[in-house]
Short mmCIF file of N, CA, C and O in Angstrom, two decimals:
data_model
loop_
_atom_site.label_atom_id
_atom_site.label_comp_id
_atom_site.label_asym_id
_atom_site.label_seq_id
_atom_site.Cartn_x
_atom_site.Cartn_y
_atom_site.Cartn_z
N UNK A 185 0.82 -1.20 0.00
CA UNK A 185 0.00 0.00 0.00
C UNK A 185 0.87 1.27 0.00
O UNK A 185 0.50 2.26 -0.60
N UNK A 186 2.02 1.21 0.68
CA UNK A 186 2.91 2.37 0.74
C UNK A 186 3.46 2.71 -0.66
O UNK A 186 3.60 3.89 -1.00
N UNK A 187 3.77 1.68 -1.47
CA UNK A 187 4.24 1.92 -2.83
C UNK A 187 3.16 2.63 -3.64
O UNK A 187 3.45 3.59 -4.35
N UNK A 188 1.94 2.15 -3.55
CA UNK A 188 0.83 2.75 -4.29
C UNK A 188 0.64 4.20 -3.90
O UNK A 188 0.47 5.08 -4.76
N UNK A 189 0.69 4.47 -2.60
CA UNK A 189 0.52 5.84 -2.11
C UNK A 189 1.61 6.75 -2.67
O UNK A 189 1.33 7.86 -3.15
N UNK A 190 2.86 6.30 -2.64
CA UNK A 190 3.95 7.15 -3.13
C UNK A 190 3.83 7.37 -4.63
O UNK A 190 4.09 8.48 -5.12
N UNK A 191 3.43 6.36 -5.38
CA UNK A 191 3.25 6.52 -6.82
C UNK A 191 2.15 7.53 -7.11
O UNK A 191 2.29 8.39 -7.98
N UNK A 192 1.05 7.46 -6.36
CA UNK A 192 -0.05 8.41 -6.55
C UNK A 192 0.41 9.84 -6.24
O UNK A 192 0.04 10.79 -6.94
N UNK A 193 1.23 10.01 -5.21
CA UNK A 193 1.75 11.34 -4.88
C UNK A 193 2.65 11.85 -6.00
O UNK A 193 2.56 13.01 -6.42
N UNK A 194 3.52 10.97 -6.54
CA UNK A 194 4.38 11.38 -7.65
C UNK A 194 3.55 11.78 -8.87
O UNK A 194 3.86 12.76 -9.54
N UNK A 195 2.50 11.02 -9.15
CA UNK A 195 1.66 11.34 -10.30
C UNK A 195 0.93 12.66 -10.08
O UNK A 195 0.88 13.51 -10.99
N UNK A 196 0.38 12.87 -8.89
CA UNK A 196 -0.31 14.13 -8.60
C UNK A 196 0.66 15.31 -8.68
O UNK A 196 0.35 16.35 -9.26
N UNK A 197 1.88 15.13 -8.15
CA UNK A 197 2.89 16.18 -8.24
C UNK A 197 3.22 16.47 -9.70
O UNK A 197 3.35 17.64 -10.10
N UNK A 198 3.33 15.43 -10.50
CA UNK A 198 3.61 15.61 -11.92
C UNK A 198 2.51 16.37 -12.64
O UNK A 198 2.78 17.25 -13.45
N UNK A 199 1.27 16.04 -12.33
CA UNK A 199 0.15 16.76 -12.94
C UNK A 199 0.19 18.24 -12.56
O UNK A 199 -0.08 19.11 -13.40
N UNK A 200 0.54 18.51 -11.30
CA UNK A 200 0.63 19.91 -10.86
C UNK A 200 1.76 20.64 -11.58
O UNK A 200 1.56 21.74 -12.11
N UNK A 201 2.94 20.04 -11.62
CA UNK A 201 4.07 20.73 -12.24
C UNK A 201 3.89 20.87 -13.74
O UNK A 201 4.08 21.95 -14.31
N UNK A 202 3.53 19.79 -14.39
CA UNK A 202 3.40 19.85 -15.85
C UNK A 202 2.18 20.69 -16.24
O UNK A 202 2.27 21.51 -17.15
N UNK A 203 1.07 20.51 -15.54
CA UNK A 203 -0.12 21.30 -15.84
C UNK A 203 0.10 22.78 -15.59
O UNK A 203 -0.27 23.62 -16.42
N UNK A 204 0.71 23.11 -14.47
CA UNK A 204 1.00 24.51 -14.17
C UNK A 204 1.97 25.11 -15.16
O UNK A 204 1.78 26.22 -15.66
N UNK A 205 3.02 24.36 -15.47
CA UNK A 205 3.99 24.81 -16.45
C UNK A 205 3.37 24.98 -17.83
O UNK A 205 3.68 25.92 -18.57
N UNK A 206 2.45 24.10 -18.17
CA UNK A 206 1.77 24.18 -19.47
C UNK A 206 0.91 25.44 -19.56
O UNK A 206 0.90 26.11 -20.61
N UNK A 207 0.24 25.79 -18.46
CA UNK A 207 -0.55 27.02 -18.47
C UNK A 207 0.33 28.25 -18.64
O UNK A 207 -0.01 29.18 -19.38
N UNK A 208 1.47 28.27 -17.95
CA UNK A 208 2.42 29.38 -18.12
C UNK A 208 2.92 29.40 -19.56
O UNK A 208 3.03 30.47 -20.18
N UNK A 209 3.24 28.24 -20.09
CA UNK A 209 3.69 28.12 -21.48
C UNK A 209 2.65 28.72 -22.43
O UNK A 209 2.98 29.48 -23.34
N UNK A 210 1.39 28.36 -22.24
CA UNK A 210 0.33 28.87 -23.12
C UNK A 210 0.21 30.39 -23.01
O UNK A 210 0.03 31.07 -24.02
N UNK A 211 0.35 30.92 -21.80
CA UNK A 211 0.30 32.37 -21.61
C UNK A 211 1.43 33.04 -22.38
O UNK A 211 1.21 34.01 -23.11
N UNK A 212 2.62 32.51 -22.24
CA UNK A 212 3.80 33.13 -22.84
C UNK A 212 3.90 32.89 -24.34
O UNK A 212 4.12 33.82 -25.12
N UNK A 213 3.75 31.63 -24.75
CA UNK A 213 3.99 31.26 -26.15
C UNK A 213 2.79 31.51 -27.06
O UNK A 213 2.97 31.71 -28.26
N UNK A 214 1.58 31.43 -26.49
CA UNK A 214 0.39 31.56 -27.33
C UNK A 214 -0.47 32.76 -26.95
O UNK A 214 -1.63 32.83 -27.33
N UNK A 215 0.12 33.66 -26.18
CA UNK A 215 -0.54 34.92 -25.81
C UNK A 215 -1.92 34.72 -25.19
O UNK A 215 -2.85 35.48 -25.47
N UNK A 216 -2.03 33.72 -24.36
CA UNK A 216 -3.28 33.51 -23.63
C UNK A 216 -3.42 34.57 -22.54
O UNK A 216 -2.47 35.26 -22.19
N UNK A 217 -4.59 34.64 -21.97
CA UNK A 217 -4.89 35.61 -20.92
C UNK A 217 -3.96 35.45 -19.73
O UNK A 217 -3.44 34.36 -19.45
N UNK A 218 -3.77 36.53 -18.98
CA UNK A 218 -2.96 36.51 -17.77
C UNK A 218 -3.53 35.54 -16.74
O UNK A 218 -2.81 35.09 -15.84
N UNK A 219 -4.79 35.18 -16.88
CA UNK A 219 -5.40 34.18 -16.00
C UNK A 219 -4.64 32.86 -16.09
O UNK A 219 -4.47 32.16 -15.10
N UNK A 220 -4.15 32.51 -17.28
CA UNK A 220 -3.36 31.30 -17.46
C UNK A 220 -2.08 31.38 -16.63
O UNK A 220 -1.67 30.39 -16.00
N UNK A 221 -1.44 32.53 -16.65
CA UNK A 221 -0.22 32.73 -15.88
C UNK A 221 -0.48 32.58 -14.39
O UNK A 221 0.25 31.87 -13.68
N UNK A 222 -1.51 33.22 -13.90
CA UNK A 222 -1.83 33.17 -12.47
C UNK A 222 -2.20 31.76 -12.05
O UNK A 222 -1.69 31.24 -11.05
N UNK A 223 -3.08 31.12 -12.81
CA UNK A 223 -3.48 29.74 -12.49
C UNK A 223 -2.28 28.81 -12.54
O UNK A 223 -2.10 27.96 -11.66
N UNK A 224 -1.45 28.98 -13.56
CA UNK A 224 -0.25 28.15 -13.68
C UNK A 224 0.68 28.33 -12.50
O UNK A 224 1.21 27.36 -11.96
N UNK A 225 0.88 29.57 -12.07
CA UNK A 225 1.74 29.84 -10.91
C UNK A 225 1.20 29.22 -9.64
O UNK A 225 1.96 28.65 -8.84
N UNK A 226 -0.10 29.30 -9.44
CA UNK A 226 -0.71 28.69 -8.25
C UNK A 226 -0.57 27.16 -8.27
O UNK A 226 -0.26 26.54 -7.25
N UNK A 227 -0.79 26.59 -9.42
CA UNK A 227 -0.68 25.13 -9.54
C UNK A 227 0.77 24.69 -9.35
O UNK A 227 1.04 23.66 -8.72
N UNK A 228 1.71 25.47 -9.87
CA UNK A 228 3.13 25.16 -9.65
C UNK A 228 3.49 25.23 -8.17
O UNK A 228 4.28 24.42 -7.67
N UNK A 229 2.93 26.19 -7.44
CA UNK A 229 3.17 26.27 -6.00
C UNK A 229 2.59 25.04 -5.30
O UNK A 229 3.22 24.49 -4.38
N UNK A 230 1.44 24.59 -5.75
CA UNK A 230 0.83 23.38 -5.17
C UNK A 230 1.74 22.17 -5.38
O UNK A 230 1.84 21.31 -4.51
N UNK A 231 2.42 22.14 -6.52
CA UNK A 231 3.36 21.04 -6.78
C UNK A 231 4.37 20.89 -5.65
O UNK A 231 4.66 19.79 -5.20
N UNK A 232 4.92 22.01 -5.19
CA UNK A 232 5.91 21.96 -4.11
C UNK A 232 5.35 21.36 -2.84
O UNK A 232 6.03 20.61 -2.13
N UNK A 233 4.10 21.65 -2.56
CA UNK A 233 3.45 21.10 -1.36
C UNK A 233 3.21 19.60 -1.55
O UNK A 233 3.49 18.80 -0.65
N UNK A 234 2.71 19.23 -2.70
CA UNK A 234 2.40 17.82 -2.95
C UNK A 234 3.67 16.97 -2.88
O UNK A 234 3.67 15.90 -2.26
N UNK A 235 4.74 17.43 -3.48
CA UNK A 235 6.00 16.66 -3.44
C UNK A 235 6.47 16.45 -2.01
O UNK A 235 7.05 15.41 -1.68
N UNK A 236 6.20 17.42 -1.13
CA UNK A 236 6.62 17.31 0.26
C UNK A 236 5.83 16.25 1.04
O UNK A 236 6.20 15.89 2.15
N UNK A 237 4.77 15.73 0.45
CA UNK A 237 3.99 14.68 1.12
C UNK A 237 4.69 13.33 1.12
O UNK A 237 4.29 12.43 1.85
N UNK A 238 5.74 13.19 0.32
CA UNK A 238 6.48 11.92 0.29
C UNK A 238 7.19 11.71 1.62
O UNK A 238 7.57 12.68 2.29
N UNK A 239 7.40 10.46 1.96
CA UNK A 239 7.98 10.14 3.27
C UNK A 239 9.51 10.11 3.29
O UNK A 239 10.10 10.05 4.36
N UNK A 240 10.15 10.16 2.14
CA UNK A 240 11.60 10.06 2.09
C UNK A 240 12.26 11.45 2.12
O UNK A 240 11.59 12.46 2.23
N UNK A 241 13.58 11.47 1.98
CA UNK A 241 14.33 12.72 2.02
C UNK A 241 14.14 13.52 0.73
O UNK A 241 13.78 12.98 -0.32
N UNK A 242 14.43 14.81 0.82
CA UNK A 242 14.27 15.72 -0.31
C UNK A 242 15.01 15.21 -1.54
O UNK A 242 14.44 15.13 -2.63
N UNK A 243 16.28 14.89 -1.40
CA UNK A 243 17.08 14.47 -2.54
C UNK A 243 16.55 13.23 -3.22
O UNK A 243 16.46 13.17 -4.45
N UNK A 244 16.18 12.24 -2.45
CA UNK A 244 15.66 11.00 -3.02
C UNK A 244 14.30 11.23 -3.69
O UNK A 244 14.02 10.71 -4.76
N UNK A 245 13.46 12.03 -3.05
CA UNK A 245 12.14 12.32 -3.63
C UNK A 245 12.29 13.05 -4.96
O UNK A 245 11.67 12.68 -5.96
N UNK A 246 13.11 14.08 -5.00
CA UNK A 246 13.24 14.86 -6.23
C UNK A 246 13.97 14.09 -7.33
O UNK A 246 13.65 14.25 -8.51
N UNK A 247 14.92 13.27 -6.98
CA UNK A 247 15.59 12.44 -7.97
C UNK A 247 14.60 11.45 -8.58
O UNK A 247 14.55 11.26 -9.80
N UNK A 248 13.80 10.84 -7.73
CA UNK A 248 12.80 9.89 -8.20
C UNK A 248 11.73 10.59 -9.02
O UNK A 248 11.32 10.10 -10.08
N UNK A 249 11.30 11.75 -8.55
CA UNK A 249 10.28 12.49 -9.28
C UNK A 249 10.74 12.80 -10.70
O UNK A 249 9.94 12.82 -11.64
N UNK A 250 12.04 13.01 -10.87
CA UNK A 250 12.57 13.29 -12.21
C UNK A 250 12.21 12.21 -13.21
O UNK A 250 11.88 12.48 -14.36
N UNK A 251 12.27 10.96 -12.79
CA UNK A 251 11.89 9.84 -13.67
C UNK A 251 10.41 9.88 -14.02
O UNK A 251 10.02 9.68 -15.18
N UNK A 252 9.58 10.13 -13.00
CA UNK A 252 8.15 10.27 -13.26
C UNK A 252 7.89 11.45 -14.20
O UNK A 252 7.05 11.37 -15.09
N UNK A 253 8.62 12.54 -13.98
CA UNK A 253 8.44 13.75 -14.79
C UNK A 253 8.73 13.47 -16.26
O UNK A 253 8.00 13.93 -17.15
N UNK A 254 9.78 12.72 -16.54
CA UNK A 254 10.12 12.38 -17.92
C UNK A 254 8.96 11.68 -18.60
O UNK A 254 8.50 12.08 -19.68
N UNK A 255 8.46 10.64 -17.97
CA UNK A 255 7.38 9.85 -18.55
C UNK A 255 6.11 10.70 -18.69
O UNK A 255 5.46 10.72 -19.74
N UNK A 256 5.75 11.40 -17.63
CA UNK A 256 4.52 12.18 -17.65
C UNK A 256 4.59 13.34 -18.65
O UNK A 256 3.58 13.67 -19.27
N UNK A 257 5.76 13.94 -18.81
CA UNK A 257 5.91 15.03 -19.79
C UNK A 257 5.65 14.53 -21.21
O UNK A 257 4.98 15.19 -22.00
N UNK A 258 6.20 13.37 -21.52
CA UNK A 258 5.98 12.81 -22.85
C UNK A 258 4.52 12.43 -23.05
O UNK A 258 3.95 12.67 -24.12
N UNK A 259 3.89 11.87 -22.02
CA UNK A 259 2.47 11.53 -22.12
C UNK A 259 1.61 12.78 -22.27
O UNK A 259 0.67 12.81 -23.07
N UNK A 260 1.93 13.82 -21.50
CA UNK A 260 1.19 15.08 -21.58
C UNK A 260 1.30 15.66 -23.00
O UNK A 260 0.30 16.05 -23.61
N UNK A 261 2.53 15.72 -23.52
CA UNK A 261 2.74 16.29 -24.85
C UNK A 261 2.01 15.47 -25.91
O UNK A 261 1.47 16.02 -26.87
N UNK A 262 1.97 14.15 -25.74
CA UNK A 262 1.29 13.27 -26.68
C UNK A 262 -0.21 13.56 -26.68
O UNK A 262 -0.82 13.72 -27.74
N UNK A 263 -0.80 13.68 -25.50
CA UNK A 263 -2.24 13.87 -25.40
C UNK A 263 -2.67 15.32 -25.63
O UNK A 263 -3.72 15.57 -26.20
N UNK A 264 -1.88 16.29 -25.18
CA UNK A 264 -2.30 17.69 -25.22
C UNK A 264 -1.81 18.43 -26.46
O UNK A 264 -2.45 19.37 -26.90
N UNK A 265 -0.66 18.03 -27.01
CA UNK A 265 -0.06 18.75 -28.14
C UNK A 265 0.08 17.92 -29.40
O UNK A 265 0.60 18.41 -30.40
N UNK A 266 -0.30 16.67 -29.35
CA UNK A 266 -0.17 15.83 -30.53
C UNK A 266 1.25 15.37 -30.82
O UNK A 266 1.55 14.88 -31.90
N UNK A 267 2.15 15.53 -29.84
CA UNK A 267 3.53 15.07 -29.98
C UNK A 267 3.54 13.55 -30.09
O UNK A 267 2.83 12.86 -29.36
N UNK A 268 4.33 13.01 -31.01
CA UNK A 268 4.42 11.57 -31.18
C UNK A 268 5.75 11.07 -30.62
O UNK A 268 6.79 11.26 -31.25
N UNK A 269 5.72 10.44 -29.45
CA UNK A 269 6.98 9.88 -28.93
C UNK A 269 7.50 8.80 -29.88
O UNK A 269 6.73 8.02 -30.42
N UNK A 270 8.80 8.79 -30.09
CA UNK A 270 9.37 7.74 -30.91
C UNK A 270 9.97 6.65 -30.01
O UNK A 270 9.88 6.73 -28.79
N UNK A 271 10.56 5.67 -30.61
CA UNK A 271 11.06 4.54 -29.82
C UNK A 271 12.15 4.96 -28.84
O UNK A 271 12.29 4.38 -27.78
N UNK A 272 12.92 5.99 -29.19
CA UNK A 272 13.97 6.45 -28.28
C UNK A 272 13.39 7.18 -27.08
O UNK A 272 13.92 7.09 -25.98
N UNK A 273 12.29 7.88 -27.29
CA UNK A 273 11.58 8.49 -26.16
C UNK A 273 11.07 7.41 -25.22
O UNK A 273 11.19 7.51 -24.00
N UNK A 274 10.53 6.36 -25.80
CA UNK A 274 9.99 5.26 -24.99
C UNK A 274 11.11 4.52 -24.27
O UNK A 274 11.01 4.23 -23.07
N UNK A 275 12.19 4.23 -24.97
CA UNK A 275 13.34 3.55 -24.35
C UNK A 275 13.89 4.41 -23.21
O UNK A 275 14.15 3.91 -22.11
N UNK A 276 14.08 5.69 -23.47
CA UNK A 276 14.59 6.59 -22.43
C UNK A 276 13.66 6.64 -21.22
O UNK A 276 14.13 6.66 -20.07
N UNK A 277 12.36 6.64 -21.46
CA UNK A 277 11.38 6.64 -20.37
C UNK A 277 11.48 5.37 -19.54
O UNK A 277 11.41 5.42 -18.31
N UNK A 278 11.64 4.26 -20.21
CA UNK A 278 11.77 2.99 -19.48
C UNK A 278 13.05 2.96 -18.65
O UNK A 278 13.04 2.46 -17.51
N UNK A 279 14.12 3.50 -19.19
CA UNK A 279 15.37 3.59 -18.43
C UNK A 279 15.16 4.47 -17.20
O UNK A 279 15.60 4.13 -16.10
N UNK A 280 14.47 5.60 -17.38
CA UNK A 280 14.21 6.49 -16.25
C UNK A 280 13.37 5.79 -15.18
O UNK A 280 13.63 5.93 -13.98
N UNK A 281 12.36 5.04 -15.61
CA UNK A 281 11.52 4.32 -14.63
C UNK A 281 12.32 3.24 -13.91
O UNK A 281 12.10 3.00 -12.72
N UNK A 282 13.23 2.61 -14.61
CA UNK A 282 14.10 1.64 -13.94
C UNK A 282 14.93 2.35 -12.88
O UNK A 282 15.09 1.87 -11.76
N UNK A 283 15.46 3.51 -13.21
CA UNK A 283 16.22 4.31 -12.25
C UNK A 283 15.38 4.69 -11.04
O UNK A 283 15.86 4.65 -9.90
N UNK A 284 14.13 5.06 -11.29
CA UNK A 284 13.20 5.38 -10.20
C UNK A 284 13.05 4.19 -9.27
O UNK A 284 13.10 4.34 -8.04
N UNK A 285 12.87 3.02 -9.85
CA UNK A 285 12.69 1.82 -9.03
C UNK A 285 13.92 1.56 -8.16
O UNK A 285 13.80 1.21 -6.99
N UNK A 286 15.10 1.76 -8.73
CA UNK A 286 16.33 1.54 -7.98
C UNK A 286 16.49 2.58 -6.87
O UNK A 286 16.77 2.26 -5.72
N UNK A 287 16.28 3.84 -7.21
CA UNK A 287 16.49 4.93 -6.25
C UNK A 287 15.49 4.89 -5.10
O UNK A 287 15.86 4.99 -3.93
N UNK A 288 14.23 4.75 -5.42
CA UNK A 288 13.20 4.97 -4.40
C UNK A 288 12.62 3.69 -3.79
O UNK A 288 12.26 3.68 -2.64
N UNK A 289 12.52 2.66 -4.61
CA UNK A 289 11.76 1.49 -4.15
C UNK A 289 12.61 0.28 -3.78
O UNK A 289 12.07 -0.75 -3.38
N UNK A 290 13.93 0.40 -3.87
CA UNK A 290 14.79 -0.69 -3.44
C UNK A 290 14.87 -0.70 -1.93
O UNK A 290 15.13 0.34 -1.31
N UNK A 291 14.65 -1.86 -1.30
CA UNK A 291 14.75 -1.89 0.18
C UNK A 291 16.16 -1.53 0.64
O UNK A 291 17.13 -1.89 0.00
N UNK A 292 16.22 -0.82 1.73
CA UNK A 292 17.51 -0.41 2.30
C UNK A 292 17.66 -1.00 3.68
O UNK A 292 16.80 -1.16 4.42
#
């Protein structure tokens, strides 16, 4: 159950960071309303709080989150922007997830 909880926290943190960053991106790159900037900034701040919900140390949490971020960023771009991940994107994502498993989920 602890693994599931930590994975859900990483996913929620990823949605906050990527979603917030995407709103800021839309404001800046596509001249969207300042509301996008404000909402994006608030969601990005929420990301910092959500990441702190993990039970491990800062360094281990953020290193592990990086692997989740890689995968989630590619999935977000695929669904939201029509980006087509290629086999190297997928291979790199799998390598990152393997790293996540070693860093965060290996018993110590």
